CSV table of N, CA, C and O and ligand atoms in Angstrom, one decimal:
chain,number,residue,atom,x,y,z
A,1,UNK,N,4.9,-30.2,5.6
A,1,UNK,CA,4.4,-28.8,5.6
A,1,UNK,C,3.0,-28.6,5.1
A,1,UNK,O,2.7,-29.2,4.1
A,2,UNK,N,2.2,-27.9,5.8
A,2,UNK,CA,0.8,-27.7,5.3
A,2,UNK,C,0.7,-26.9,4.1
A,2,UNK,O,1.6,-26.0,3.8
A,3,UNK,N,-0.3,-27.1,3.3
A,3,UNK,CA,-0.4,-26.3,2.1
A,3,UNK,C,-1.4,-25.2,2.2
A,3,UNK,O,-2.0,-24.7,1.3
A,4,UNK,N,-1.6,-24.8,3.5
A,4,UNK,CA,-2.5,-23.7,3.7
A,4,UNK,C,-2.1,-22.9,5.0
A,4,UNK,O,-1.4,-23.5,5.8
A,5,UNK,N,-2.5,-21.7,5.1
A,5,UNK,CA,-2.4,-20.9,6.3
A,5,UNK,C,-3.8,-20.5,6.8
A,5,UNK,O,-4.7,-20.3,5.9
A,6,UNK,N,-4.0,-20.4,8.1
A,6,UNK,CA,-5.2,-19.7,8.5
A,6,UNK,C,-5.0,-18.2,8.5
A,6,UNK,O,-3.9,-17.8,8.8
A,7,UNK,N,-6.0,-17.5,8.0
A,7,UNK,CA,-5.9,-16.0,8.0
A,7,UNK,C,-5.4,-15.6,9.4
A,7,UNK,O,-6.0,-16.0,10.4
A,8,UNK,N,-4.4,-14.7,9.4
A,8,UNK,CA,-3.9,-14.2,10.7
A,8,UNK,C,-4.7,-13.0,11.3
A,8,UNK,O,-4.4,-12.5,12.4
A,9,UNK,N,-5.7,-12.6,10.6
A,9,UNK,CA,-6.6,-11.5,11.1
A,9,UNK,C,-7.2,-11.9,12.4
A,9,UNK,O,-7.9,-12.9,12.5
A,10,UNK,N,-7.0,-11.0,13.5
A,10,UNK,CA,-7.6,-11.4,14.8
A,10,UNK,C,-9.1,-11.5,14.9
A,10,UNK,O,-9.6,-12.1,15.7
A,11,UNK,N,-9.7,-10.8,13.9
A,11,UNK,CA,-11.2,-10.8,13.9
A,11,UNK,C,-11.8,-11.5,12.7
A,11,UNK,O,-13.0,-11.4,12.5
A,12,UNK,N,-11.0,-12.2,12.0
A,12,UNK,CA,-11.5,-12.9,10.8
A,12,UNK,C,-12.7,-13.8,11.1
A,12,UNK,O,-13.7,-13.7,10.3
A,13,UNK,N,-12.7,-14.5,12.2
A,13,UNK,CA,-13.7,-15.4,12.5
A,13,UNK,C,-15.0,-14.8,13.1
A,13,UNK,O,-15.9,-15.5,13.4
A,14,UNK,N,-15.0,-13.4,13.1
A,14,UNK,CA,-16.2,-12.7,13.6
A,14,UNK,C,-17.0,-12.1,12.5
A,14,UNK,O,-18.1,-11.5,12.8
A,15,UNK,N,-16.4,-12.1,11.3
A,15,UNK,CA,-17.1,-11.4,10.2
A,15,UNK,C,-18.2,-12.4,9.6
A,15,UNK,O,-17.8,-13.5,9.2
A,16,UNK,N,-19.4,-11.9,9.5
A,16,UNK,CA,-20.5,-12.8,9.1
A,16,UNK,C,-20.6,-12.8,7.6
A,16,UNK,O,-21.3,-12.0,7.0
A,17,UNK,N,-19.9,-13.8,7.0
A,17,UNK,CA,-20.0,-14.0,5.6
A,17,UNK,C,-20.2,-15.5,5.3
A,17,UNK,O,-19.8,-16.3,6.2
A,18,UNK,N,-20.9,-15.8,4.2
A,18,UNK,CA,-21.2,-17.2,3.9
A,18,UNK,C,-19.9,-18.1,3.9
A,18,UNK,O,-19.9,-19.2,4.2
A,19,UNK,N,-18.8,-17.5,3.4
A,19,UNK,CA,-17.6,-18.2,3.2
A,19,UNK,C,-17.0,-18.7,4.5
A,19,UNK,O,-16.1,-19.5,4.5
A,20,UNK,N,-17.5,-18.1,5.6
A,20,UNK,CA,-16.9,-18.5,6.9
A,20,UNK,C,-17.8,-19.5,7.7
A,20,UNK,O,-17.4,-19.9,8.7
A,21,UNK,N,-19.0,-19.7,7.2
A,21,UNK,CA,-19.9,-20.6,7.9
A,21,UNK,C,-19.5,-22.0,7.8
A,21,UNK,O,-19.2,-22.5,6.7
A,22,UNK,N,-19.4,-22.7,9.0
A,22,UNK,CA,-19.0,-24.1,9.0
A,22,UNK,C,-19.9,-24.8,10.0
A,22,UNK,O,-20.6,-24.2,10.8
A,23,UNK,N,-20.0,-26.1,9.9
A,23,UNK,CA,-20.8,-26.9,10.9
A,23,UNK,C,-22.2,-27.2,10.3
A,23,UNK,O,-22.5,-26.8,9.2
A,24,UNK,N,-23.0,-28.0,11.1
A,24,UNK,CA,-24.3,-28.3,10.6
A,24,UNK,C,-25.3,-28.2,11.7
A,24,UNK,O,-25.0,-28.1,12.9
A,25,UNK,N,-26.5,-28.1,11.3
A,25,UNK,CA,-27.7,-28.0,12.3
A,25,UNK,C,-27.5,-26.8,13.2
A,25,UNK,O,-27.3,-25.7,12.8
A,26,UNK,N,-27.6,-27.2,14.5
A,26,UNK,CA,-27.5,-26.2,15.6
A,26,UNK,C,-26.0,-25.8,16.0
A,26,UNK,O,-25.8,-25.1,16.9
A,27,UNK,N,-25.1,-26.5,15.3
A,27,UNK,CA,-23.7,-26.3,15.7
A,27,UNK,C,-22.9,-25.6,14.6
A,27,UNK,O,-21.8,-26.0,14.2
A,28,UNK,N,-23.5,-24.5,14.1
A,28,UNK,CA,-22.7,-23.7,13.1
A,28,UNK,C,-21.8,-22.7,13.8
A,28,UNK,O,-22.1,-22.2,14.9
A,29,UNK,N,-20.7,-22.4,13.1
A,29,UNK,CA,-19.8,-21.4,13.6
A,29,UNK,C,-19.3,-20.5,12.4
A,29,UNK,O,-19.5,-20.9,11.2
A,30,UNK,N,-18.7,-19.4,12.7
A,30,UNK,CA,-18.0,-18.6,11.7
A,30,UNK,C,-16.5,-19.0,12.0
A,30,UNK,O,-16.0,-18.9,13.1
A,31,UNK,N,-15.8,-19.4,10.9
A,31,UNK,CA,-14.5,-19.9,11.1
A,31,UNK,C,-13.5,-19.0,10.3
A,31,UNK,O,-13.8,-18.5,9.2
A,32,UNK,N,-12.3,-18.8,10.9
A,32,UNK,CA,-11.2,-18.1,10.2
A,32,UNK,C,-11.0,-18.7,8.8
A,32,UNK,O,-11.1,-19.9,8.6
A,33,UNK,N,-10.8,-17.8,7.8
A,33,UNK,CA,-10.6,-18.2,6.4
A,33,UNK,C,-9.3,-19.0,6.3
A,33,UNK,O,-8.3,-18.6,6.8
A,34,UNK,N,-9.4,-20.1,5.5
A,34,UNK,CA,-8.2,-20.9,5.2
A,34,UNK,C,-7.7,-20.5,3.9
A,34,UNK,O,-8.4,-20.3,2.9
A,35,UNK,N,-6.4,-20.2,3.8
A,35,UNK,CA,-5.8,-19.6,2.6
A,35,UNK,C,-4.8,-20.7,2.0
A,35,UNK,O,-3.8,-21.0,2.6
A,36,UNK,N,-5.2,-21.2,0.8
A,36,UNK,CA,-4.4,-22.2,0.1
A,36,UNK,C,-3.1,-21.5,-0.3
A,36,UNK,O,-3.0,-20.4,-0.7
A,37,UNK,N,-2.0,-22.3,-0.2
A,37,UNK,CA,-0.7,-21.7,-0.6
A,37,UNK,C,-0.3,-22.2,-2.0
A,37,UNK,O,-0.8,-23.2,-2.5
A,38,UNK,N,0.7,-21.5,-2.6
A,38,UNK,CA,1.3,-21.8,-3.8
A,38,UNK,C,0.4,-22.0,-5.1
A,38,UNK,O,0.8,-21.8,-6.2
A,39,UNK,N,-0.8,-22.4,-4.9
A,39,UNK,CA,-1.7,-22.6,-6.0
A,39,UNK,C,-2.3,-21.3,-6.5
A,39,UNK,O,-2.7,-21.3,-7.6
A,40,UNK,N,-2.2,-20.3,-5.7
A,40,UNK,CA,-2.9,-19.1,-6.1
A,40,UNK,C,-1.9,-17.9,-6.1
A,40,UNK,O,-2.0,-17.0,-5.2
A,41,UNK,N,-1.0,-17.9,-7.0
A,41,UNK,CA,-0.1,-16.8,-7.2
A,41,UNK,C,-0.8,-15.5,-7.5
A,41,UNK,O,-1.6,-15.5,-8.4
A,42,UNK,N,-0.6,-14.4,-6.8
A,42,UNK,CA,-1.2,-13.2,-7.1
A,42,UNK,C,-0.2,-12.2,-7.5
A,42,UNK,O,0.7,-11.8,-6.7
A,43,UNK,N,-0.3,-11.7,-8.7
A,43,UNK,CA,0.8,-10.8,-9.2
A,43,UNK,C,0.8,-9.5,-8.5
A,43,UNK,O,1.8,-8.8,-8.4
A,44,UNK,N,-0.4,-9.0,-7.9
A,44,UNK,CA,-0.4,-7.8,-7.1
A,44,UNK,C,0.2,-7.9,-5.7
A,44,UNK,O,0.4,-7.0,-5.0
A,45,UNK,N,0.6,-9.2,-5.4
A,45,UNK,CA,1.0,-9.4,-4.0
A,45,UNK,C,2.5,-9.9,-4.0
A,45,UNK,O,2.8,-11.0,-3.6
A,46,UNK,N,3.4,-9.0,-4.4
A,46,UNK,CA,4.8,-9.4,-4.5
A,46,UNK,C,5.4,-9.9,-3.2
A,46,UNK,O,6.4,-10.5,-3.2
A,47,UNK,N,4.9,-9.4,-2.1
A,47,UNK,CA,5.5,-9.9,-0.8
A,47,UNK,C,4.7,-11.0,-0.2
A,47,UNK,O,5.0,-11.4,0.9
A,48,UNK,N,3.8,-11.6,-0.9
A,48,UNK,CA,3.0,-12.7,-0.5
A,48,UNK,C,2.3,-12.5,0.9
A,48,UNK,O,2.1,-13.4,1.7
A,49,UNK,N,1.9,-11.2,1.1
A,49,UNK,CA,1.2,-10.9,2.3
A,49,UNK,C,-0.2,-11.6,2.4
A,49,UNK,O,-0.6,-12.0,3.4
A,50,UNK,N,-0.8,-11.8,1.2
A,50,UNK,CA,-2.1,-12.4,1.2
A,50,UNK,C,-2.0,-14.0,1.2
A,50,UNK,O,-3.0,-14.6,1.0
A,51,UNK,N,-0.8,-14.5,1.5
A,51,UNK,CA,-0.7,-15.9,1.9
A,51,UNK,C,-1.1,-16.0,3.4
A,51,UNK,O,-1.3,-17.1,3.9
A,52,UNK,N,-1.1,-14.9,4.1
A,52,UNK,CA,-1.4,-14.9,5.5
A,52,UNK,C,-2.7,-14.1,5.9
A,52,UNK,O,-3.1,-14.3,7.1
A,53,UNK,N,-3.2,-13.4,5.0
A,53,UNK,CA,-4.4,-12.6,5.3
A,53,UNK,C,-5.4,-12.7,4.2
A,53,UNK,O,-5.0,-12.7,3.0
A,54,UNK,N,-6.7,-12.9,4.5
A,54,UNK,CA,-7.7,-13.1,3.5
A,54,UNK,C,-8.0,-11.7,2.8
A,54,UNK,O,-8.6,-11.8,1.7
A,55,UNK,N,-7.6,-10.6,3.4
A,55,UNK,CA,-7.9,-9.3,2.7
A,55,UNK,C,-7.3,-8.2,3.5
A,55,UNK,O,-6.7,-8.4,4.6
A,56,UNK,N,-7.5,-7.0,3.0
A,56,UNK,CA,-7.0,-5.8,3.7
A,56,UNK,C,-7.5,-5.6,5.1
A,56,UNK,O,-6.8,-5.2,6.0
A,57,UNK,N,-8.8,-5.9,5.3
A,57,UNK,CA,-9.3,-5.7,6.7
A,57,UNK,C,-8.6,-6.5,7.7
A,57,UNK,O,-8.2,-6.0,8.8
A,58,UNK,N,-8.3,-7.8,7.4
A,58,UNK,CA,-7.6,-8.7,8.3
A,58,UNK,C,-6.2,-8.3,8.4
A,58,UNK,O,-5.6,-8.3,9.5
A,59,UNK,N,-5.5,-7.9,7.3
A,59,UNK,CA,-4.1,-7.4,7.4
A,59,UNK,C,-4.0,-6.2,8.3
A,59,UNK,O,-3.2,-6.1,9.2
A,60,UNK,N,-4.9,-5.2,8.2
A,60,UNK,CA,-4.8,-4.0,9.0
A,60,UNK,C,-5.3,-4.2,10.4
A,60,UNK,O,-4.7,-3.6,11.4
A,61,UNK,N,-6.2,-5.1,10.7
A,61,UNK,CA,-6.6,-5.5,12.0
A,61,UNK,C,-5.3,-6.1,12.7
A,61,UNK,O,-5.1,-5.8,13.9
A,62,UNK,N,-4.6,-6.9,12.0
A,62,UNK,CA,-3.4,-7.6,12.6
A,62,UNK,C,-2.3,-6.5,12.9
A,62,UNK,O,-1.8,-6.5,14.0
A,63,UNK,N,-2.1,-5.6,12.0
A,63,UNK,CA,-1.1,-4.5,12.2
A,63,UNK,C,-1.5,-3.7,13.4
A,63,UNK,O,-0.7,-3.3,14.2
A,64,UNK,N,-2.8,-3.3,13.5
A,64,UNK,CA,-3.3,-2.5,14.6
A,64,UNK,C,-3.1,-3.2,15.9
A,64,UNK,O,-2.7,-2.6,16.9
A,65,UNK,N,-3.4,-4.5,15.9
A,65,UNK,CA,-3.3,-5.3,17.1
A,65,UNK,C,-1.9,-5.5,17.6
A,65,UNK,O,-1.6,-5.4,18.8
A,66,UNK,N,-0.9,-5.6,16.6
A,66,UNK,CA,0.4,-6.0,16.9
A,66,UNK,C,1.5,-5.0,16.6
A,66,UNK,O,2.7,-5.3,16.5
A,67,UNK,N,1.0,-3.7,16.4
A,67,UNK,CA,1.9,-2.7,15.9
A,67,UNK,C,3.2,-2.5,16.7
A,67,UNK,O,4.3,-2.4,16.2
A,68,UNK,N,3.0,-2.5,18.0
A,68,UNK,CA,4.2,-2.2,18.9
A,68,UNK,C,5.2,-3.4,18.8
A,68,UNK,O,6.4,-3.2,18.8
A,69,UNK,N,4.7,-4.6,18.7
A,69,UNK,CA,5.6,-5.7,18.5
A,69,UNK,C,6.3,-5.7,17.2
A,69,UNK,O,7.5,-6.0,17.0
A,70,UNK,N,5.6,-5.3,16.1
A,70,UNK,CA,6.1,-5.3,14.8
A,70,UNK,C,7.2,-4.3,14.7
A,70,UNK,O,8.3,-4.6,14.2
A,71,UNK,N,7.0,-3.0,15.2
A,71,UNK,CA,8.1,-2.0,15.1
A,71,UNK,C,9.2,-2.3,16.0
A,71,UNK,O,10.4,-1.9,15.7
A,72,UNK,N,9.0,-3.1,17.0
A,72,UNK,CA,10.1,-3.5,17.9
A,72,UNK,C,11.1,-4.5,17.2
A,72,UNK,O,12.2,-4.6,17.6
A,73,UNK,N,10.6,-5.1,16.1
A,73,UNK,CA,11.5,-6.1,15.4
A,73,UNK,C,12.6,-5.3,14.7
A,73,UNK,O,13.8,-5.7,14.7
A,74,UNK,N,12.3,-4.1,14.2
A,74,UNK,CA,13.3,-3.3,13.5
A,74,UNK,C,13.1,-1.8,13.7
A,74,UNK,O,12.6,-1.1,12.8
A,75,UNK,N,13.4,-1.4,14.9
A,75,UNK,CA,13.0,0.0,15.3
A,75,UNK,C,13.9,1.0,14.5
A,75,UNK,O,15.0,0.7,14.2
A,76,UNK,N,13.3,2.1,14.2
A,76,UNK,CA,14.0,3.2,13.5
A,76,UNK,C,14.3,4.3,14.5
A,76,UNK,O,13.4,5.0,15.0
A,77,UNK,N,15.6,4.4,14.9
A,77,UNK,CA,16.0,5.4,16.0
A,77,UNK,C,16.5,6.7,15.5
A,77,UNK,O,16.8,7.6,16.2
A,78,UNK,N,16.9,6.7,14.2
A,78,UNK,CA,17.3,7.9,13.6
A,78,UNK,C,16.9,8.0,12.1
A,78,UNK,O,16.6,7.0,11.5
A,79,UNK,N,16.8,9.2,11.6
A,79,UNK,CA,16.4,9.4,10.2
A,79,UNK,C,17.4,8.8,9.2
A,79,UNK,O,18.6,8.9,9.5
A,80,UNK,N,16.9,8.3,8.1
A,80,UNK,CA,17.8,7.9,7.0
A,80,UNK,C,17.8,9.0,6.0
A,80,UNK,O,16.9,9.8,6.0
A,81,UNK,N,18.9,9.0,5.2
A,81,UNK,CA,19.0,10.1,4.2
A,81,UNK,C,19.5,9.5,2.9
A,81,UNK,O,20.3,8.6,2.9
A,82,UNK,N,19.0,10.0,1.8
A,82,UNK,CA,19.4,9.6,0.5
A,82,UNK,C,20.0,10.8,-0.2
A,82,UNK,O,19.3,11.9,-0.4
A,83,UNK,N,21.3,10.8,-0.6
A,83,UNK,CA,21.9,11.9,-1.3
A,83,UNK,C,21.2,12.2,-2.6
A,83,UNK,O,20.9,11.3,-3.4
A,84,UNK,N,20.9,13.5,-2.9
A,84,UNK,CA,20.3,13.8,-4.2
A,84,UNK,C,20.9,15.1,-4.7
A,84,UNK,O,21.7,15.8,-4.0
A,85,UNK,N,20.6,15.4,-5.9
A,85,UNK,CA,20.8,16.8,-6.5
A,85,UNK,C,19.5,17.4,-6.9
A,85,UNK,O,18.7,16.7,-7.4
A,86,UNK,N,19.3,18.6,-6.5
A,86,UNK,CA,18.1,19.3,-6.9
A,86,UNK,C,18.4,20.3,-8.0
A,86,UNK,O,19.2,21.2,-7.9
A,87,UNK,N,17.8,20.0,-9.2
A,87,UNK,CA,18.0,20.9,-10.3
A,87,UNK,C,16.8,21.7,-10.6
A,87,UNK,O,15.7,21.3,-10.6
A,88,UNK,N,17.1,23.0,-10.8
A,88,UNK,CA,16.0,24.0,-11.2
A,88,UNK,C,16.3,24.5,-12.6
A,88,UNK,O,17.4,24.8,-12.9
A,89,UNK,N,15.3,24.4,-13.4
A,89,UNK,CA,15.5,25.0,-14.7
A,89,UNK,C,14.3,25.9,-15.1
A,89,UNK,O,13.1,25.6,-14.7
A,90,UNK,N,14.6,27.0,-15.8
A,90,UNK,CA,13.5,27.9,-16.2
A,90,UNK,C,13.0,27.4,-17.6
A,90,UNK,O,13.7,26.9,-18.4
A,91,UNK,N,11.7,27.6,-17.7
A,91,UNK,CA,11.1,27.2,-19.0
A,91,UNK,C,9.9,28.1,-19.3
A,91,UNK,O,9.3,28.6,-18.3
A,92,UNK,N,9.6,28.3,-20.5
A,92,UNK,CA,8.4,29.2,-20.8
A,92,UNK,C,7.1,28.4,-20.7
A,92,UNK,O,7.0,27.3,-21.3
A,93,UNK,N,6.2,28.9,-20.0
A,93,UNK,CA,4.9,28.3,-19.8
A,93,UNK,C,3.8,29.3,-20.1
A,93,UNK,O,4.1,30.5,-20.5
A,94,UNK,N,2.6,28.9,-19.9
A,94,UNK,CA,1.5,29.9,-20.1
A,94,UNK,C,0.4,29.8,-19.0
A,94,UNK,O,0.3,28.8,-18.4
A,95,UNK,N,-0.2,30.9,-18.8
A,95,UNK,CA,-1.4,30.9,-17.9
A,95,UNK,C,-2.5,31.5,-18.7
A,95,UNK,O,-2.2,32.1,-19.7
A,96,UNK,N,-3.7,31.3,-18.3
A,96,UNK,CA,-4.8,31.8,-19.0
A,96,UNK,C,-5.5,32.9,-18.2
A,96,UNK,O,-5.8,32.8,-17.1
A,97,UNK,N,-5.7,34.0,-18.9
A,97,UNK,CA,-6.3,35.2,-18.3
A,97,UNK,C,-7.8,35.3,-18.9
A,97,UNK,O,-7.9,35.5,-20.1
A,98,UNK,N,-8.7,35.1,-18.0
A,98,UNK,CA,-10.1,35.0,-18.5
A,98,UNK,C,-10.8,36.4,-18.6
A,98,UNK,O,-11.8,36.5,-19.3
A,99,UNK,N,-10.2,37.3,-17.9
A,99,UNK,CA,-10.6,38.7,-18.1
A,99,UNK,C,-12.1,39.0,-17.8
A,99,UNK,O,-12.5,40.2,-17.8
A,100,UNK,N,-12.9,38.0,-17.5
A,100,UNK,CA,-14.3,38.2,-17.1
A,100,UNK,C,-15.3,38.5,-18.2
A,100,UNK,O,-16.5,38.6,-17.9
A,101,UNK,N,-14.9,38.7,-19.4
A,101,UNK,CA,-15.8,39.0,-20.5
A,101,UNK,C,-15.9,37.9,-21.5
A,101,UNK,O,-16.4,38.1,-22.6
A,102,UNK,N,-15.4,36.7,-21.2
A,102,UNK,CA,-15.5,35.6,-22.1
A,102,UNK,C,-14.3,35.5,-23.1
A,102,UNK,O,-14.1,34.6,-23.8
A,103,UNK,N,-13.5,36.6,-23.1
A,103,UNK,CA,-12.3,36.6,-24.0
A,103,UNK,C,-11.1,36.0,-23.3
A,103,UNK,O,-10.6,36.7,-22.4
A,104,UNK,N,-10.7,34.8,-23.6
A,104,UNK,CA,-9.6,34.2,-22.9
A,104,UNK,C,-8.3,34.5,-23.6
A,104,UNK,O,-8.2,34.5,-24.8
A,105,UNK,N,-7.3,34.9,-22.8
A,105,UNK,CA,-6.0,35.3,-23.3
A,105,UNK,C,-4.9,34.4,-22.8
A,105,UNK,O,-4.9,34.2,-21.6
A,106,UNK,N,-4.1,33.9,-23.6
A,106,UNK,CA,-3.0,33.0,-23.2
A,106,UNK,C,-1.8,33.9,-23.0
A,106,UNK,O,-1.3,34.6,-23.9
A,107,UNK,N,-1.3,33.9,-21.7
A,107,UNK,CA,-0.2,34.8,-21.3
A,107,UNK,C,1.0,34.0,-21.0
A,107,UNK,O,1.0,33.2,-20.1
A,108,UNK,N,2.1,34.2,-21.7
A,108,UNK,CA,3.3,33.5,-21.4
A,108,UNK,C,4.0,34.1,-20.2
A,108,UNK,O,3.9,35.2,-19.8
A,109,UNK,N,4.7,33.2,-19.5
A,109,UNK,CA,5.6,33.6,-18.3
A,109,UNK,C,6.7,32.6,-18.2
A,109,UNK,O,6.6,31.4,-18.7
A,110,UNK,N,7.7,32.9,-17.4
A,110,UNK,CA,8.8,32.0,-17.2
A,110,UNK,C,8.5,31.2,-15.9
A,110,UNK,O,8.4,31.8,-14.8
A,111,UNK,N,8.4,29.9,-16.0
A,111,UNK,CA,8.2,29.0,-14.9
A,111,UNK,C,9.5,28.3,-14.5
A,111,UNK,O,10.4,28.4,-15.2
A,112,UNK,N,9.5,27.8,-13.3
A,112,UNK,CA,10.6,27.0,-12.8
A,112,UNK,C,10.2,25.5,-12.6
A,112,UNK,O,9.2,25.3,-11.9
A,113,UNK,N,11.0,24.7,-13.2
A,113,UNK,CA,10.8,23.2,-13.0
A,113,UNK,C,11.9,22.7,-12.0
A,113,UNK,O,13.1,22.9,-12.2
A,114,UNK,N,11.5,22.1,-10.9
A,114,UNK,CA,12.4,21.5,-10.0
A,114,UNK,C,12.4,20.0,-10.1
A,114,UNK,O,11.4,19.4,-10.1
A,115,UNK,N,13.6,19.4,-10.3
A,115,UNK,CA,13.8,18.0,-10.5
A,115,UNK,C,14.7,17.5,-9.5
A,115,UNK,O,15.8,18.0,-9.3
A,116,UNK,N,14.3,16.4,-8.8
A,116,UNK,CA,15.2,15.7,-7.8
A,116,UNK,C,15.9,14.6,-8.6
A,116,UNK,O,15.2,13.7,-9.1
A,117,UNK,N,17.2,14.6,-8.6
A,117,UNK,CA,18.0,13.6,-9.3
A,117,UNK,C,18.7,12.7,-8.3
A,117,UNK,O,19.3,13.3,-7.3
A,118,UNK,N,18.8,11.5,-8.5
A,118,UNK,CA,19.6,10.6,-7.6
A,118,UNK,C,21.1,10.8,-7.9
A,118,UNK,O,21.5,11.2,-9.0
A,119,UNK,N,21.9,10.5,-6.9
A,119,UNK,CA,23.4,10.7,-7.0
A,119,UNK,C,24.0,9.3,-6.9
A,119,UNK,O,23.6,8.5,-6.0
A,120,UNK,N,24.8,9.0,-7.9
A,120,UNK,CA,25.5,7.7,-7.9
A,120,UNK,C,26.5,7.6,-6.8
A,120,UNK,O,27.5,8.4,-6.8
A,121,UNK,N,26.4,6.8,-5.8
A,121,UNK,CA,27.3,6.8,-4.7
A,121,UNK,C,28.3,5.7,-4.7
A,121,UNK,O,29.0,5.5,-3.7
A,122,UNK,N,28.4,4.9,-5.8
A,122,UNK,CA,29.3,3.8,-5.8
A,122,UNK,C,30.8,4.1,-6.0
A,122,UNK,O,31.2,5.1,-6.3
B,201,ZN,ZN1,-9.2,-12.9,7.4
């Protein structure tokens, strides 16, 4: 098994950066970025997406190019639902009345706090 992937971005090899230049003399090219595997664990990349893409541009180029094929893998034909409880509670809050003359007044009022709670379904 190889220890690298080529970036899957369809336009990776067209971006003019020094890191993509290969070859010598008159035979230079821009080459797709090679991504080393397992040696570069990235904590921000829990799904290891950047084992396949050199960056967000290439990731989104790939998604734009292959979107219809990707959604065909696991199509969503109906809405999903998560049971919840919606709780409303009254609490005293304040608003500020500036009055236009520089004298700020703190005015109490009853506010409503809405909280969405999960429902244990087990
Ligand atoms: Zn790339």
